[in-house]
Amino acid sequence: MALLQLSEPGQSEAPHQRKLAAGIDLGTTNSLVASVRSGVAETLPDEQGRSILPSVVRYSAEGVQVGHAAKAAAAADPHNTIASVKRLMGRGIKDIKSLAGRLPYLFAQQESAVPRIHTAGGDVTPVEVSAEILRVLAARARDTLGGELEGVVVTVPAYFDDAQRQATKDAAKLAGLKVLRLLNEPTAAAVAYGLDTGSDGLHAIYDLGGGTFDISLLRLHRGVFEVLSTGGDSALGGDDFDRAVAEWILTQAGVREADPKILRALMRDACAAKETLTQAERAELDIQLPDGQRWQGALSRAQFDALIDPLIKKTIVACRRALRDAGVKPEEIQDVVMVGGSTRVPRVREQVGEFFRTEPLVSIDPDQVVAVGAALQADVLAGNKPDDEMLLLDVNPLSLGIETMGGLTEKIIPRNTTIPVARAQEFTTFKDGQTAMAVHVLQGERELVADNRSLARFELRGIPPMVAGAARIRVTYTVDADGLLQVEAEEQTSGTRAAIEVKPSYGLTDGEIEGMLKDSIAHARDDLEARRLAEQKVEAARTEEALRAALAADGDALLSPEERSRVETQLQRLADTARGADPKAIEQGIEALEQACEFYVQRRMDSSVRNAMAGRSVEEFEQ
Amino acid sequence: MAITMTESAAERVQSFLLSRGKGLGIRLAVKTSGCSGMAYVLEFADAAEAEDQVFEDHGVTVIVDPKSLAYLDGTELDYGKEGLNEGFKFNNPNEKAACGCGESFTV
């Protein structure tokens, strides 16, 4: 029979309706998967009892290896073994050039904007490599939980931009997973400690991993975490601790040169010594030297601390900068959450605690805390918790709109709408035979395009030529739970479509959002006037446009030279008025022109009816 | 009339209760749903109702409502592993047939 898990009172699911969900920490060096079972969020180990899956993928003619086996083969097969692919996610060829010198991979030469890595198993993109890692973790979750996953929460660094987030989502999709939400890694760590259910306040997440350091300051406000600032060093981590110890050993042993094999062994010994020193005061060393001899010695806690202090100091400098960026003092921080294996080092905890003047939170395994937080969030999003329990609800802070004729902003998703949300609106063409339409995506509360923030522009091309106003172009704005905006324009009769994606709040601070809101209130009246004027100008332009088109088509055939010049004078008069700033005058001008042209419009209609009937018998029209 | 549990099941329940931080014990029940008649319910229990039957085994309090007890009498709750998956098992002598997936049963 099936294995059952304990549920909260009244929360038992009907058979086959269990909603299995998992949280995935897709890390640069290591990845983990966690899930909530019987009310407890835990990482899920593999058959060998290992929770950690090295984020390493090896491609060969025989197939794909992921994790420990791939990592073990990295030294022997560097070109086909891809590690740290997270650094390449969402990056273009140009971004990667700066990194490529340090990466052993062969990048395939080609036109596309997405870099492809050349391997024995074919060319692969970073998204495909990440998808392999996700596939292995998801399979582990399915085997452990005994069913298909409803969805997953994948964590991403807080500083990931739109392209990097989208690439992560694409990887999950490619792995056949439904992403319930992308969650910022620091937010996940805070959720793991239950900080989201606590009182509003400021929290720091100190994440020192194997090769990277990140500091994030979060503000909890009514159950929603907001990232105030981030900082760090993408080339600083526990590996540097090992290197410092290895160099110390070399100096102590009087060794000047060592081959790579000896160095690798030495790094392993240094790492072991570091791990010993988290518990013990002293680590014994017995090292193989290049000349075949051995060196014996000991490293004390105090010596180790002295070796790594300069490195810890670097992280503290980054913390100070992050605080300054957020305009926060160290003592305002309520909690410091420790993430990453290197925060096990007692000296790190001590220094961080001293800087923030608070005891850091360390009770959850620092390697697992992000995955655990993601699992808790996944459990909620999959619908396994009562509704009133935490849900990191977000709203879009500013309205999202589109530019219409006359430089006006038409709001499509008003501000404070809870996301995810999708809204659509229909637009049409302005000119006869118009085959393209520019879509200008805007953010802000003001009426005029010039006063709002421009997010993106794209063009819908290939609209079939029709008379002005006949085309039906449906523009859909979709903001997902991660704040990603997708704008899609589709011409309904032909199905021609174009789309673009943007991250609206990217790069906007609270202050700027507030400023944009205040402006919109202060300028409400001006904006109304500006809108009326712009609308009348558009109307005038439309009337002029139609009349000019008509004159060009049959002006000479239907009008005498005097009549034509009269119409043109009136047309010119409106054009002059429309350049002014009086909406009322323009409105009257339009009316005057329409009156002056009434006879012409009448003649045009008669003539088009005549043309339509020419050469046909009456019977044809009676059918 | 009794409900029992194996030692491994009791250990797991106790550790889950501990990490949950509250709770009187666990509640076992059946409900009519699923593809083969009945489905088991296994929940944390914060309180017992007046008509509930309360058992204790290996230091764990097990609460069962009288209607469910008719279907569950003699059941032993076990905890086991199947590959990577682990969880609780109802060894129910009243069970005559289960659906393919084992999530529901008939008596």
XYZ file of C-alpha atoms in Angstrom, chain A residues 29-606:
578
model
C 28.707 24.769 -6.977
C 26.073 22.516 -5.434
C 22.336 22.020 -5.810
C 19.766 20.572 -3.447
C 16.120 19.623 -3.406
C 13.874 19.752 -0.349
C 10.244 19.067 0.413
C 7.759 19.296 3.255
C 6.734 15.904 4.599
C 4.672 15.383 7.714
C 4.985 19.073 8.438
C 8.779 19.135 8.308
C 10.841 20.681 5.521
C 13.894 18.552 4.827
C 16.376 18.149 2.035
C 15.971 14.900 0.142
C 19.062 12.694 -0.036
C 19.963 10.313 -2.861
C 20.401 6.521 -2.511
C 23.789 7.064 -0.878
C 22.309 9.446 1.652
C 23.898 12.542 0.100
C 21.715 15.647 -0.017
C 24.136 17.685 -2.075
C 24.273 17.257 -5.828
C 27.348 18.925 -7.307
C 26.177 21.311 -10.062
C 28.408 19.583 -12.574
C 27.302 18.019 -15.847
C 29.499 15.875 -18.079
C 28.644 15.258 -21.701
C 30.081 12.323 -23.581
C 29.180 10.261 -26.606
C 27.561 7.734 -24.257
C 25.299 10.221 -22.561
C 25.031 12.714 -19.741
C 26.363 12.395 -16.199
C 25.260 14.762 -13.447
C 26.609 15.289 -9.953
C 29.302 13.399 -8.097
C 30.344 11.212 -11.039
C 30.644 14.232 -13.324
C 32.601 16.150 -10.709
C 35.030 13.272 -10.285
C 35.674 13.309 -14.027
C 36.195 17.080 -14.214
C 39.991 16.987 -13.962
C 40.345 14.240 -16.577
C 37.810 15.662 -19.037
C 37.663 19.441 -18.511
C 36.229 20.393 -21.929
C 33.168 18.181 -21.601
C 32.552 18.645 -17.901
C 30.608 21.786 -17.178
C 30.688 23.258 -13.694
C 29.423 26.622 -12.401
C 27.066 26.963 -15.358
C 24.960 29.308 -13.240
C 27.486 32.026 -13.986
C 26.543 31.763 -17.668
C 22.761 31.751 -17.247
C 21.000 34.483 -19.175
C 24.249 35.906 -20.453
C 24.974 36.805 -24.029
C 28.132 36.032 -25.970
C 29.543 39.453 -25.120
C 29.104 39.086 -21.350
C 30.757 35.725 -21.456
C 33.873 36.866 -23.259
C 35.064 38.437 -20.014
C 34.457 35.161 -18.171
C 35.548 32.850 -20.962
C 39.255 33.299 -20.335
C 38.783 31.643 -16.975
C 36.539 28.845 -18.204
C 37.964 25.711 -19.806
C 35.039 25.239 -22.206
C 35.081 25.590 -25.936
C 32.396 27.988 -27.048
C 30.864 27.129 -30.390
C 31.317 29.865 -32.981
C 27.997 31.067 -34.242
C 25.616 33.915 -34.836
C 23.035 33.380 -32.128
C 23.027 35.580 -29.048
C 22.960 32.576 -26.725
C 26.361 31.012 -26.106
C 26.705 27.330 -26.903
C 29.352 25.172 -25.307
C 30.974 22.621 -27.545
C 31.121 19.142 -25.952
C 31.593 15.553 -27.008
C 27.836 15.130 -26.614
C 27.029 18.047 -28.944
C 26.700 21.791 -28.456
C 24.751 22.742 -25.336
C 23.407 25.994 -23.933
C 23.658 26.981 -20.253
C 19.879 26.543 -20.014
C 20.189 22.944 -21.230
C 22.993 22.221 -18.763
C 20.928 23.617 -15.878
C 17.945 21.590 -17.041
C 20.022 18.396 -16.646
C 20.718 19.279 -13.013
C 17.056 20.097 -12.387
C 15.986 16.842 -14.035
C 18.118 14.784 -11.636
C 16.821 16.672 -8.583
C 13.222 16.408 -9.736
C 13.590 12.663 -10.328
C 14.967 12.320 -6.806
C 11.982 14.239 -5.436
C 9.523 12.115 -7.416
C 11.125 8.880 -6.178
C 11.238 10.087 -2.592
C 7.755 11.570 -2.448
C 6.198 8.803 -4.511
C 4.405 10.820 -7.149
C 4.477 13.503 -9.786
C 5.405 16.997 -8.687
C 2.696 19.627 -8.766
C 5.384 22.224 -9.115
C 8.676 23.517 -7.827
C 10.074 26.695 -6.351
C 13.541 27.422 -7.705
C 15.801 29.883 -5.944
C 17.864 32.520 -7.713
C 20.307 35.122 -6.385
C 18.645 38.399 -5.462
C 20.800 40.240 -7.977
C 19.713 38.065 -10.925
C 18.299 40.267 -13.651
C 15.329 39.553 -15.841
C 17.302 37.608 -18.433
C 18.949 35.412 -15.808
C 15.612 34.722 -14.125
C 13.978 33.918 -17.428
C 16.840 31.555 -18.305
C 16.320 29.759 -14.975
C 12.614 29.404 -15.708
C 13.372 28.123 -19.192
C 15.700 25.502 -17.708
C 12.945 24.291 -15.386
C 10.490 24.168 -18.245
C 12.968 22.185 -20.300
C 13.289 19.739 -17.401
C 9.519 19.302 -17.522
C 8.875 21.168 -14.291
C 6.210 23.692 -13.486
C 7.778 26.645 -11.714
C 5.407 27.816 -9.010
C 7.708 30.727 -8.352
C 11.275 31.882 -8.496
C 12.346 32.856 -5.004
C 15.299 35.012 -4.091
C 17.896 32.933 -2.243
C 18.129 35.316 0.737
C 14.333 35.379 0.997
C 14.292 31.576 1.013
C 16.835 31.540 3.846
C 14.723 33.999 5.816
C 11.600 31.901 5.204
C 13.433 28.775 6.432
C 13.951 30.505 9.779
C 10.329 31.618 9.838
C 11.285 35.292 9.767
C 8.370 35.943 7.426
C 5.896 35.170 10.194
C 7.675 37.463 12.627
C 7.364 41.180 13.070
C 8.241 43.689 10.360
C 11.894 44.585 10.307
C 15.272 44.376 8.651
C 17.249 41.187 8.153
C 20.663 40.456 6.721
C 21.451 37.246 4.874
C 25.174 36.443 4.898
C 25.902 33.778 2.289
C 29.475 32.538 2.082
C 29.685 29.513 -0.178
C 32.549 27.642 -1.772
C 33.400 30.242 -4.365
C 31.024 33.159 -3.929
C 29.990 35.589 -1.252
C 26.647 37.412 -1.173
C 25.193 39.767 1.363
C 21.533 40.773 1.062
C 19.507 43.123 3.183
C 15.819 42.351 3.307
C 12.948 44.300 4.710
C 9.886 42.416 5.846
C 6.796 44.538 5.483
C 3.351 43.006 5.995
C 4.540 39.541 5.122
C 6.368 40.569 1.960
C 10.133 40.502 1.761
C 11.702 43.277 -0.197
C 15.357 43.244 -1.196
C 16.828 46.562 -0.040
C 20.339 46.007 -1.282
C 22.730 43.281 -2.294
C 26.469 43.081 -2.427
C 29.253 40.582 -2.383
C 32.188 39.151 -4.214
C 31.720 36.591 -6.967
C 35.257 35.266 -6.409
C 35.486 34.827 -2.666
C 34.573 31.756 -0.669
C 35.632 28.708 1.270
C 37.973 27.676 -1.528
C 40.016 30.778 -0.724
C 40.244 29.614 2.893
C 41.641 26.303 1.640
C 44.100 28.111 -0.599
C 45.335 30.244 2.299
C 45.913 27.109 4.377
C 47.617 25.303 1.468
C 49.974 28.229 0.932
C 50.777 28.284 4.621
C 51.624 24.582 4.501
C 53.890 25.093 1.477
C 55.740 27.900 3.253
C 56.062 25.846 6.426
C 57.367 22.848 4.513
C 59.794 25.029 2.548
C 58.358 23.972 -0.791
C 58.715 26.426 -3.684
C 57.198 24.547 -6.586
C 54.632 21.814 -6.773
C 52.927 20.130 -9.700
C 49.140 20.366 -10.129
C 48.593 16.851 -8.778
C 50.373 17.620 -5.516
C 48.555 20.953 -5.301
C 45.169 19.294 -5.701
C 46.004 16.833 -2.941
C 47.250 19.697 -0.816
C 43.987 21.620 -1.309
C 42.073 18.546 -0.144
C 44.255 18.304 2.962
C 43.822 22.026 3.625
C 40.061 21.681 3.336
C 40.088 18.732 5.741
C 42.132 20.776 8.219
C 39.630 23.650 7.925
C 36.737 21.300 8.637
C 38.556 19.787 11.622
C 39.070 23.256 13.035
C 35.343 24.024 13.137
C 35.187 21.627 16.102
C 38.754 21.081 17.304
C 41.325 23.636 18.423
C 44.094 21.947 16.460
C 44.422 20.062 13.173
C 47.236 17.573 12.612
C 48.765 17.605 9.135
C 50.642 14.914 7.270
C 51.446 16.111 3.780
C 52.938 14.414 0.734
C 55.713 16.632 -0.675
C 56.858 16.786 -4.323
C 60.217 15.193 -3.497
C 58.460 12.088 -2.220
C 59.000 12.980 1.442
C 56.265 13.799 3.931
C 55.819 16.844 6.078
C 54.143 16.668 9.458
C 52.869 19.573 11.432
C 49.839 21.102 13.085
C 47.629 24.098 12.477
C 46.035 25.724 15.500
C 42.670 27.509 15.505
C 44.425 30.810 16.218
C 46.832 30.367 13.297
C 43.939 29.442 11.008
C 41.968 32.485 12.138
C 44.935 34.718 11.355
C 45.192 33.196 7.872
C 41.567 33.771 6.972
C 41.002 37.097 8.748
C 41.919 39.169 5.677
C 39.326 37.205 3.692
C 36.610 37.638 6.313
C 37.455 41.316 6.428
C 36.622 41.542 2.711
C 33.151 40.169 3.393
C 32.623 42.663 6.201
C 33.589 45.510 3.864
C 30.921 44.265 1.434
C 28.392 44.114 4.304
C 29.176 47.708 5.228
C 28.699 48.786 1.615
C 25.339 46.975 1.395
C 24.204 48.704 4.569
C 25.259 52.069 3.195
C 23.432 51.416 -0.093
C 20.283 50.695 1.872
C 20.850 53.611 4.235
C 20.774 51.322 7.255
C 22.977 51.114 10.357
C 24.323 47.719 11.517
C 22.388 47.891 14.792
C 19.078 48.249 12.912
C 19.444 44.685 11.625
C 17.257 42.327 13.662
C 18.570 38.994 12.464
C 21.505 37.728 10.481
C 20.901 34.433 8.701
C 24.005 32.404 7.916
C 23.969 30.568 4.582
C 26.673 28.539 2.848
C 29.078 25.894 4.114
C 31.816 28.401 4.933
C 29.680 30.000 7.641
C 30.431 26.898 9.725
C 33.857 28.399 10.400
C 33.637 29.716 13.982
C 35.731 32.801 13.180
C 33.264 33.800 10.447
C 30.308 33.553 12.840
C 32.186 35.513 15.447
C 33.174 38.361 13.112
C 29.742 38.608 11.510
C 28.075 38.606 14.927
C 30.391 41.350 16.071
C 29.724 43.506 13.016
C 25.930 43.247 13.147
C 25.904 43.197 16.939
C 23.621 40.191 17.025
C 24.049 36.442 17.379
C 23.797 34.992 13.823
C 21.126 32.355 13.124
C 22.894 29.045 12.506
C 20.519 26.311 13.710
C 19.588 25.143 10.196
C 22.336 23.478 8.157
C 23.789 26.420 6.181
C 24.122 24.262 3.059
C 20.449 23.335 3.200
C 18.736 26.454 4.495
C 17.928 27.922 1.063
C 16.425 24.664 -0.211
C 14.429 24.284 3.017
C 12.960 27.779 2.617
C 12.119 27.050 -1.011
C 10.381 23.816 0.060
C 8.246 25.682 2.615
C 7.226 28.191 -0.029
C 6.536 25.433 -2.564
C 4.291 23.684 -0.042
C 2.218 26.841 0.389
C 2.021 27.601 -3.327
C 0.977 24.048 -4.153
C -1.997 24.605 -1.867
C -1.072 22.386 1.064
C -1.540 25.045 3.726
C -4.584 26.936 4.921
C -5.038 30.171 2.964
C -4.289 32.460 5.873
C -0.774 31.117 6.220
C 2.153 32.820 4.657
C 2.064 33.608 1.021
C 4.578 36.070 -0.228
C 2.041 38.186 -2.037
C 3.299 40.864 -4.305
C 1.681 43.822 -5.976
C 2.929 45.769 -8.945
C 4.056 49.089 -7.510
C 3.297 51.256 -10.565
C 0.789 51.078 -13.378
C 1.857 49.428 -16.592
C 0.614 50.978 -19.780
C 1.057 51.466 -23.471
C 1.697 54.524 -25.617
C -1.223 55.532 -27.808
C -1.419 58.187 -30.522
C -0.530 61.664 -29.408
C 2.029 60.591 -26.819
C -0.600 59.444 -24.310
C -0.313 56.587 -21.860
C -3.129 54.091 -21.731
C -2.984 52.084 -18.481
C -3.403 48.366 -18.930
C -2.547 47.055 -15.467
C -3.210 49.647 -12.742
C -0.885 49.953 -9.790
C -1.413 47.838 -6.670
C -2.890 44.988 -8.677
C -1.866 41.735 -7.015
C 0.306 39.656 -9.238
C 0.247 37.321 -11.107
C -2.189 39.096 -13.437
C -2.993 39.287 -17.136
C -4.954 42.049 -18.883
C -5.661 42.609 -22.531
C -6.889 45.515 -24.591
C -7.639 45.975 -28.281
C -6.102 48.626 -30.466
C -6.382 49.448 -34.116
C -4.448 51.049 -36.947
C -4.365 54.777 -37.545
C -3.617 54.938 -41.256
C -4.948 53.168 -44.317
C -2.737 50.265 -45.293
C -0.720 50.434 -42.101
C 1.270 47.191 -41.836
C 3.223 47.739 -38.634
C 2.492 49.048 -35.187
C 4.989 50.186 -32.573
C 4.246 49.024 -29.042
C 5.816 51.215 -26.383
C 5.574 49.724 -22.887
C 5.401 52.288 -20.088
C 5.366 52.358 -16.342
C 3.977 55.144 -14.228
C 0.880 57.074 -13.263
C 1.124 60.109 -15.525
C -0.984 60.761 -18.614
C 1.788 61.722 -21.008
C 4.356 59.259 -22.251
C 7.129 61.759 -21.655
C 6.390 61.815 -17.899
C 6.438 58.042 -17.474
C 9.222 55.502 -17.517
C 9.842 53.689 -20.757
C 10.337 49.958 -20.229
C 10.514 48.550 -23.711
C 9.557 49.062 -27.322
C 8.849 46.541 -30.003
C 7.089 46.409 -33.334
C 4.310 44.232 -34.568
C 4.949 43.775 -38.271
C 3.061 41.968 -40.985
C -0.385 43.439 -40.299
C -2.379 42.861 -43.517
C -3.078 46.203 -45.257
C -6.563 47.424 -44.334
C -8.339 50.750 -44.041
C -7.539 52.664 -40.872
C -9.417 51.300 -37.882
C -10.229 47.906 -39.397
C -7.306 45.946 -37.933
C -7.878 44.457 -34.482
C -4.687 44.288 -32.465
C -4.975 42.663 -29.093
C -2.255 43.692 -26.674
C -1.892 41.468 -23.603
C 0.108 42.391 -20.509
C 1.005 39.504 -18.223
C 2.880 39.943 -14.951
C 3.838 36.641 -13.356
C 4.452 35.918 -9.684
C 8.110 36.766 -10.152
C 7.329 40.255 -11.395
C 8.252 39.461 -14.967
C 6.166 41.389 -17.476
C 5.392 39.904 -20.822
C 3.746 42.028 -23.481
C 2.233 40.395 -26.492
C 0.583 42.000 -29.491
C -1.505 39.958 -31.876
C -3.391 41.021 -34.960
C -6.620 39.062 -34.622
C -7.570 38.488 -38.258
C -4.178 37.288 -39.449
C -2.747 35.920 -36.216
C 0.490 37.882 -36.662
C 2.073 38.280 -33.286
C 5.067 39.784 -31.512
C 6.080 39.754 -27.854
C 8.635 41.075 -25.423
C 9.530 40.467 -21.782
C 10.739 42.942 -19.163
C 11.207 43.264 -15.447
C 9.277 46.415 -14.533
C 10.617 47.108 -11.072
C 14.175 46.341 -12.049
C 16.430 49.167 -10.966
C 13.717 51.237 -9.294
C 14.124 52.133 -5.654
C 11.279 52.709 -3.224
C 12.034 56.421 -3.250
C 11.710 56.610 -7.011
C 8.420 54.726 -6.979
C 7.110 57.047 -4.292
C 8.292 60.072 -6.269
C 6.509 58.840 -9.375
C 3.299 58.431 -7.389
C 3.514 61.872 -5.793
C 4.085 63.485 -9.174
C 0.998 61.863 -10.570
C -1.129 63.321 -7.787
C 0.462 66.759 -7.948
C -0.023 66.919 -11.679
C -3.472 65.374 -11.863
C -5.086 68.572 -13.305
C -2.311 69.374 -15.743
C -2.373 65.793 -16.857
C -6.094 65.921 -17.522
C -5.645 69.056 -19.656
C -2.697 67.492 -21.415
C -4.720 64.403 -22.177
C -7.651 66.411 -23.635
C -5.292 68.410 -25.796
C -3.453 65.330 -27.008
C -6.716 63.566 -27.784
C -8.001 66.509 -29.843
C -4.698 66.695 -31.687
C -4.972 63.027 -32.571
C -8.548 63.547 -33.734
C -7.486 66.520 -35.875
C -4.630 64.540 -37.366
C -6.964 61.662 -38.140
C -9.448 63.963 -39.902
C -6.678 65.655 -41.884
C -5.201 62.295 -42.820
C -8.535 60.950 -44.088
C -9.234 64.097 -46.092
C -5.797 64.172 -47.683
C -6.151 60.514 -48.658
C -9.515 61.271 -50.245
C -8.205 64.302 -52.127
C -5.331 62.295 -53.507
C -7.700 59.552 -54.666
C -10.489 61.467 -56.336
C -10.144 65.153 -55.455
C -9.621 66.195 -59.048
C -12.390 64.006 -60.389
C -15.068 65.136 -57.974
C -14.140 68.725 -57.189
C -13.790 71.833 -59.271
C -10.505 73.702 -58.788
C -12.260 76.363 -56.631
C -13.960 73.744 -54.490
C -10.729 71.924 -54.015
C -8.864 75.049 -53.003
C -11.677 75.901 -50.541
C -11.364 72.464 -48.937
C -7.594 72.792 -48.796
C -7.748 76.227 -47.166
C -10.061 74.841 -44.491
C -7.727 71.869 -44.045
C -4.748 74.164 -43.598
C -6.694 76.237 -41.045
C -7.280 73.118 -38.901
C -3.655 72.065 -39.230
C -2.615 75.487 -37.883
C -5.090 75.363 -34.988
C -3.985 71.837 -34.100
C -0.456 73.087 -33.589
C -1.754 75.318 -30.799
C -2.513 74.352 -27.226
C -6.277 74.965 -27.001
C -8.234 71.712 -27.106
C -11.550 73.566 -27.481
C -10.345 75.488 -30.553
C -9.100 72.298 -32.152
C -12.417 70.579 -31.488
C -14.256 73.473 -33.178
C -11.756 73.417 -36.042
C -12.497 69.767 -36.682
C -16.227 70.466 -36.740
C -15.749 73.396 -39.115
C -13.701 71.274 -41.488
C -16.234 68.476 -41.425
C -19.023 70.937 -42.269
C -17.015 72.513 -45.059
C -16.400 69.113 -46.603
C -19.865 67.694 -46.231
C -20.702 68.173 -49.904
C -17.484 66.435 -50.884
C -18.157 63.461 -48.647
C -21.646 63.222 -50.159
C -20.232 63.197 -53.689
C -17.689 60.560 -52.776
C -20.368 58.261 -51.455
C -22.506 58.706 -54.568
